[in-house]
Coordinates of C-alpha atoms and ligand atoms in Angstrom, one line a residue:
X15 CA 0.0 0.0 0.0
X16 CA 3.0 2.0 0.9
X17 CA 4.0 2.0 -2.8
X18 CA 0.7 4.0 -3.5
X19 CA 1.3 7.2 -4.7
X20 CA -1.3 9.9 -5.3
X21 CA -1.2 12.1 -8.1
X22 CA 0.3 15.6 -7.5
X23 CA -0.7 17.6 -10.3
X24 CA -1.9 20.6 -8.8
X25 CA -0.7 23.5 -7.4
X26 CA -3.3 24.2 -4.9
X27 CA -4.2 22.7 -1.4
X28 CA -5.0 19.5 -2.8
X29 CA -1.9 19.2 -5.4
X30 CA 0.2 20.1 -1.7
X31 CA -2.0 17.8 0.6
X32 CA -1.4 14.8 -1.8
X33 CA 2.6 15.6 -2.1
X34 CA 2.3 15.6 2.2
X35 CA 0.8 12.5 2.0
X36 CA 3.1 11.2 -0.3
X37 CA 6.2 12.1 1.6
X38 CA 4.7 10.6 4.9
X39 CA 4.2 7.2 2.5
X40 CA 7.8 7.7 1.9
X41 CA 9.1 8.1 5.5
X42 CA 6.5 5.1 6.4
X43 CA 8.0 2.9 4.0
X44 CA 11.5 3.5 4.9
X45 CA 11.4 3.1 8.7
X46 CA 9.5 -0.3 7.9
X47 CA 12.9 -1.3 5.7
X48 CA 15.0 -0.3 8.6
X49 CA 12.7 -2.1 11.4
X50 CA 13.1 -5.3 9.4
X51 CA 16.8 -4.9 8.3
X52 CA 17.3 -4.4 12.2
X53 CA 15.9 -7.3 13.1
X54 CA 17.6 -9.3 10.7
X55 CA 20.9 -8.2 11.6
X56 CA 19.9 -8.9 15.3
X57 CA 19.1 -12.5 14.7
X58 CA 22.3 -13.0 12.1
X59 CA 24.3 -11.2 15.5
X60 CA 23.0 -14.0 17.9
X61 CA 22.5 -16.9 15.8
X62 CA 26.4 -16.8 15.0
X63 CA 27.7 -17.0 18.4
X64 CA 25.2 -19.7 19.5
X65 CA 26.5 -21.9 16.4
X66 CA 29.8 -21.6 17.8
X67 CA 28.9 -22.3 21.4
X68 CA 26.8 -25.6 20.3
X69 CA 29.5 -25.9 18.3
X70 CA 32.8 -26.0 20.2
X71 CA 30.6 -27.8 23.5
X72 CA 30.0 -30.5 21.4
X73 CA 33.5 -30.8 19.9
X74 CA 34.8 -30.9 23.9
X75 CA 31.6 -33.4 25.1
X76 CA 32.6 -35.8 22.4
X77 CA 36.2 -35.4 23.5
X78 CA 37.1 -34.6 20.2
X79 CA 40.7 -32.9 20.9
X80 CA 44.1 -34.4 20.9
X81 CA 46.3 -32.2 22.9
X82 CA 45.3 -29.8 26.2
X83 CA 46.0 -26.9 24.4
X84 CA 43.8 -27.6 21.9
X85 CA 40.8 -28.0 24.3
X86 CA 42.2 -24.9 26.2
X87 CA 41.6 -23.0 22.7
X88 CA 38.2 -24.3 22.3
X89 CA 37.1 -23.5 25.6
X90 CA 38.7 -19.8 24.9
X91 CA 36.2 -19.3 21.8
X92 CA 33.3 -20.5 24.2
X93 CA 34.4 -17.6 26.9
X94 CA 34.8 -15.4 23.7
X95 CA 31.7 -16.4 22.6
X96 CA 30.0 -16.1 25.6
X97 CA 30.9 -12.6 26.4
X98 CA 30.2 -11.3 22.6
X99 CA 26.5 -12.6 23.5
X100 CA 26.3 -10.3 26.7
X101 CA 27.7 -7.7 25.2
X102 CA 25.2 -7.8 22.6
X103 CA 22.4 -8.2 24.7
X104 CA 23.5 -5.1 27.0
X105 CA 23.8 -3.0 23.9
X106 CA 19.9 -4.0 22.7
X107 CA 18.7 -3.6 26.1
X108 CA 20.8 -0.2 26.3
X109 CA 18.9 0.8 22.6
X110 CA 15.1 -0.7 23.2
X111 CA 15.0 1.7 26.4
X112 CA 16.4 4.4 24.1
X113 CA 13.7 3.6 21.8
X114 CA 10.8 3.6 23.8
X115 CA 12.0 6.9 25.9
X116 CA 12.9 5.0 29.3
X117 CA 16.6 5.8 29.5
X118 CA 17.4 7.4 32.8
X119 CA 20.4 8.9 33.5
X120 CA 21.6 9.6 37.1
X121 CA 23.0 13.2 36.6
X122 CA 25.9 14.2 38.6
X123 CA 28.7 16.1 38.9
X124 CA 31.9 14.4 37.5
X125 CA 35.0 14.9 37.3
X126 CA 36.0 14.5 33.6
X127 CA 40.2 14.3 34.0
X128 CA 39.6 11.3 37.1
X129 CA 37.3 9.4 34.7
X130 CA 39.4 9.3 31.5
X131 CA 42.7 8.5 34.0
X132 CA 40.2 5.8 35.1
X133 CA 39.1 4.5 31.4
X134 CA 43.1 5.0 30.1
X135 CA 44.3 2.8 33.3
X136 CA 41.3 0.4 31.9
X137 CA 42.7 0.1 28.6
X138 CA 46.1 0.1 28.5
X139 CA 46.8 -3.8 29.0
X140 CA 45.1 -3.9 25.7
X141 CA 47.0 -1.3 24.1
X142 CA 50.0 -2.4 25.6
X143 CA 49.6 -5.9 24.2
X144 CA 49.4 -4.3 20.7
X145 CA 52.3 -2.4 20.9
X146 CA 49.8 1.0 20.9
X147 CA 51.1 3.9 23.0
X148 CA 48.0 5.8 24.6
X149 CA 48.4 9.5 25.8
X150 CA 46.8 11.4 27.5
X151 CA 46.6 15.2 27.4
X152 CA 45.1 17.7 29.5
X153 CA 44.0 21.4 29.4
X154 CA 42.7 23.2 31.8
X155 CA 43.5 25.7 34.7
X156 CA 42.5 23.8 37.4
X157 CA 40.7 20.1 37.8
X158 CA 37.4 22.0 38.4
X159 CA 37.2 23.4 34.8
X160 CA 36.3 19.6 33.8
X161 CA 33.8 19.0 35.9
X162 CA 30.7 18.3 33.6
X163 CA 26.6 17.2 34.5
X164 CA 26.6 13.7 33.6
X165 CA 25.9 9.9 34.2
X166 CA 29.1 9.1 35.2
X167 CA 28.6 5.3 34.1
X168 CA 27.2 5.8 30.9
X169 CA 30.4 8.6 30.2
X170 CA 32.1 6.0 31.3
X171 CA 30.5 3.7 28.8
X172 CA 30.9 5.9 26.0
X173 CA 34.3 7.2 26.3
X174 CA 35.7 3.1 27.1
X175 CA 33.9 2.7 23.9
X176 CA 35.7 5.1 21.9
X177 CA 38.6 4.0 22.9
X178 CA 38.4 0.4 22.8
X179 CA 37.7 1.4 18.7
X180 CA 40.8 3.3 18.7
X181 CA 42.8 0.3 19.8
X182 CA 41.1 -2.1 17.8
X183 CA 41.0 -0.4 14.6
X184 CA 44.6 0.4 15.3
X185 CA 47.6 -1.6 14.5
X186 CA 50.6 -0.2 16.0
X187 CA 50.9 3.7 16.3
X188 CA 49.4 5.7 19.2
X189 CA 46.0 6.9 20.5
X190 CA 46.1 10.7 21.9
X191 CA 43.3 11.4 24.1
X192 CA 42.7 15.3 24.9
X193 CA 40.5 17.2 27.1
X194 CA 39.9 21.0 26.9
X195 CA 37.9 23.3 28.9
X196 CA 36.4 25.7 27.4
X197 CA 34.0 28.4 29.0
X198 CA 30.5 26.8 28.7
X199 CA 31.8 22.9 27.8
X200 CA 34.8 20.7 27.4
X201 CA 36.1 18.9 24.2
X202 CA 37.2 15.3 24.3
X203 CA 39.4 14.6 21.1
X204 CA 40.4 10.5 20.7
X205 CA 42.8 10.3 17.7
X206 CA 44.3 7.4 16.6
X207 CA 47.1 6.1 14.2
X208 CA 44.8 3.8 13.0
X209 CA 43.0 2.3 9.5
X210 CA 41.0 5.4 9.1
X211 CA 37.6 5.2 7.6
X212 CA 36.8 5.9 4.1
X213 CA 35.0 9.2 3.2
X214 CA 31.9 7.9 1.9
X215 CA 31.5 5.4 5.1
X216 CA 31.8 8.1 7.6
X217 CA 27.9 9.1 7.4
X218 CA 26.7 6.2 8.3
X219 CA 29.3 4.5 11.2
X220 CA 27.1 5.9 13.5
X221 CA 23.9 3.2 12.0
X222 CA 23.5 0.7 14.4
X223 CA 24.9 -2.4 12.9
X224 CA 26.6 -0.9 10.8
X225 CA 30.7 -1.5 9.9
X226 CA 32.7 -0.4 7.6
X227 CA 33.8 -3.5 4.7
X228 CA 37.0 -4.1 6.2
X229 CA 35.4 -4.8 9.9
X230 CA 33.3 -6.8 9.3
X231 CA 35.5 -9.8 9.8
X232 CA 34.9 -11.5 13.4
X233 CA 38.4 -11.2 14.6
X234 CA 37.7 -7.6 15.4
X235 CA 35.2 -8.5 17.8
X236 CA 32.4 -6.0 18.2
X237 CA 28.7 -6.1 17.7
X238 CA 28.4 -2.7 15.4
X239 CA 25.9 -0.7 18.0
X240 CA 28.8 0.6 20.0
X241 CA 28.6 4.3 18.0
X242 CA 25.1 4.0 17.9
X243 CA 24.7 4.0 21.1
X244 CA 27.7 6.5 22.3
X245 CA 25.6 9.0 20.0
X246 CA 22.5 8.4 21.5
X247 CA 24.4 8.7 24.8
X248 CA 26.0 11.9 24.2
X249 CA 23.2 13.4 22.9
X250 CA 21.5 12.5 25.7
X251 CA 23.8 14.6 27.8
X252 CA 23.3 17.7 25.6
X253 CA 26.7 17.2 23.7
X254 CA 27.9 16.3 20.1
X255 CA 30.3 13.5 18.6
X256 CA 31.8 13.9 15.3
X257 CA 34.1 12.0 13.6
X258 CA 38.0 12.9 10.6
X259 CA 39.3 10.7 9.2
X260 CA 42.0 9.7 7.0
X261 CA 42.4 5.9 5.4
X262 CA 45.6 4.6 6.3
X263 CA 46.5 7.4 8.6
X264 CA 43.7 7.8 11.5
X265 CA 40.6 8.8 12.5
X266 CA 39.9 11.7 15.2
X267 CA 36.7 11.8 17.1
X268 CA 35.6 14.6 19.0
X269 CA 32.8 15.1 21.6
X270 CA 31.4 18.1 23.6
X271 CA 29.5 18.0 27.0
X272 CA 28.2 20.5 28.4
X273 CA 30.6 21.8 31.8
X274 CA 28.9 22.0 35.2
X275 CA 27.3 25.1 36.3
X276 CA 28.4 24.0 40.1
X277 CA 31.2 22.0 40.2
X278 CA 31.5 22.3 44.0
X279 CA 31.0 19.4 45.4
X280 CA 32.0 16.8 43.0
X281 CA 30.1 13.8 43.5
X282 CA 32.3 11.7 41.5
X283 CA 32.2 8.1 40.6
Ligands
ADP25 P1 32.0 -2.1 16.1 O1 31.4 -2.9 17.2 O2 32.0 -2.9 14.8 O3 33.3 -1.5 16.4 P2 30.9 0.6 16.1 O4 29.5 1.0 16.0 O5 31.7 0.9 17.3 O6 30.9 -1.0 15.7 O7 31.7 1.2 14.9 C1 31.1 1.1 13.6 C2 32.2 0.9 12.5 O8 33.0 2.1 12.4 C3 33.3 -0.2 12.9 O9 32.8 -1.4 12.5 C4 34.5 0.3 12.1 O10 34.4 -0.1 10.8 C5 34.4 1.8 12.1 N1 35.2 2.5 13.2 C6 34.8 2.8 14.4 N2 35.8 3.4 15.1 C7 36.9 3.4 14.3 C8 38.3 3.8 14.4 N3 38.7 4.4 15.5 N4 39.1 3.7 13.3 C9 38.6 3.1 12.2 N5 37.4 2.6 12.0 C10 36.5 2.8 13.0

């Protein structure tokens, strides 16, 4: 029915009522492509680690392995597995209470400098391990000027995000984190040395599900909501995310939140 469209020939009310009708047809018919491409992508995300969990159990109930190690690397893949699963369930859960307008955030004050110490202190085994050098740079007066109004779990979730991208999407190099104060917000910059991101994939990295070509492979790990949902999040919290990059040199994302009014009293984390 959505495929329906009524004639437009006039200029008058009509001729602009039927072109209003038309567009809404339009929108209709698109968010009914993206409900069911959504879905399908969901069940292709969680029907492929469940293969490999039946999978791999059976292999080990069977006692099909010859040395330990081997079993040791099956078992690995069921861990690995196992977690991708939560993940991916946290991340729908995160986005269907997004959806239907039930996302609280617990607003406090927090202290922006502590946290990303926090997240860096987090993340550097894994950088470490892939011979990444993480930095961290800070400017501001005093600690106070990076206080901001936030949730300081799900800034905590976002930033940990953006940074786990920067590692995985980076091979060797470095990953510069910045934070700036400015008068009415501060400016997060994460910039890595990494793959970079093609100009005509940039618009849509922030899809959910989406990935860029090269990404898609499973031994990058990730379930392709993280931006969605770091979006979502910032925007949530009044601020913007926005994304250079360069293929084969690095990709910078920055993010703005808005700075406390009152940054006595810092609840922290
Ligand atoms: P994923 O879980 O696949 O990482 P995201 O939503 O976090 O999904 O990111 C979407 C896609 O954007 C990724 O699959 C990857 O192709 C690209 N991407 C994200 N961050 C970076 C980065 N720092 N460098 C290069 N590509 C990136």
């Amino acid at each position: 029915k959505l495929d329906t469209r009524i004639q437009e020939q006039s200029s008058d009310e009509l001729g602009s009522l039927a072109r209003a009708i038309n567009d809404l047809a339009a929108d209709l018919k698109r968010i009914n492509e993206q409900r069911r491409e959504f879905f399908a992508n969901i069940s292709h995300e969680l029907r492929t680690p469940m293969t490999y969990l039946k999978g791999y159990a059976k292999v080990l109930r069977e006692g099909l392995w010859k040395t330990e190690e081997e079993k040791n690397q099956y078992l690995n893949i069921i861990e690995n597995e196992a977690t991708r699963l939560t993940y991916l369930v946290n991340d729908l859960f995160d986005l269907a209470q997004m959806d239907e307008g039930r996302f609280t955030l617990q607003i406090k004050n927090v202290q922006l400098d502590e946290l990303i110490k926090l997240i860096l202190d987090k993340t550097s085994y894994k950088a470490g391990q892939k011979g990444i050098e993480l930095r961290f740079s800070h400017e501001a007066s005093s600690s106070e000027d990076t206080v901001i109004m936030g949730d300081p779990l799900r800034i905590e979730q976002a930033l940990l995000n953006m940074i786990e991208n920067a590692i995985r999407y980076t091979d060797s190099g470095k990953i510069d984190v910045s934070l700036l104060a400015a008068q009415k917000h501060v400016e997060i910059t994460i910039q890595d040395t990494g793959m970079g991101i093609d100009k005509e994939e940039l618009p849509y990295i922030f899809e959910r599900f989406y990935r860029v070509e090269k990404s898609r492979s499973r031994e990058f790990g990730g379930t392709g909501l993280g931006l969605s949902i770091v979006k979502q999040l910032i925007e949530l919290h009044g601020g913007t995310i926005e994304v250079e990059s360069t293929v084969g040199k690095g990709t910078v994302f920055t993010i703005t939140l808005l700075r406390s009014i009152d940054a006595q009293g810092v609840d922290l984390f």
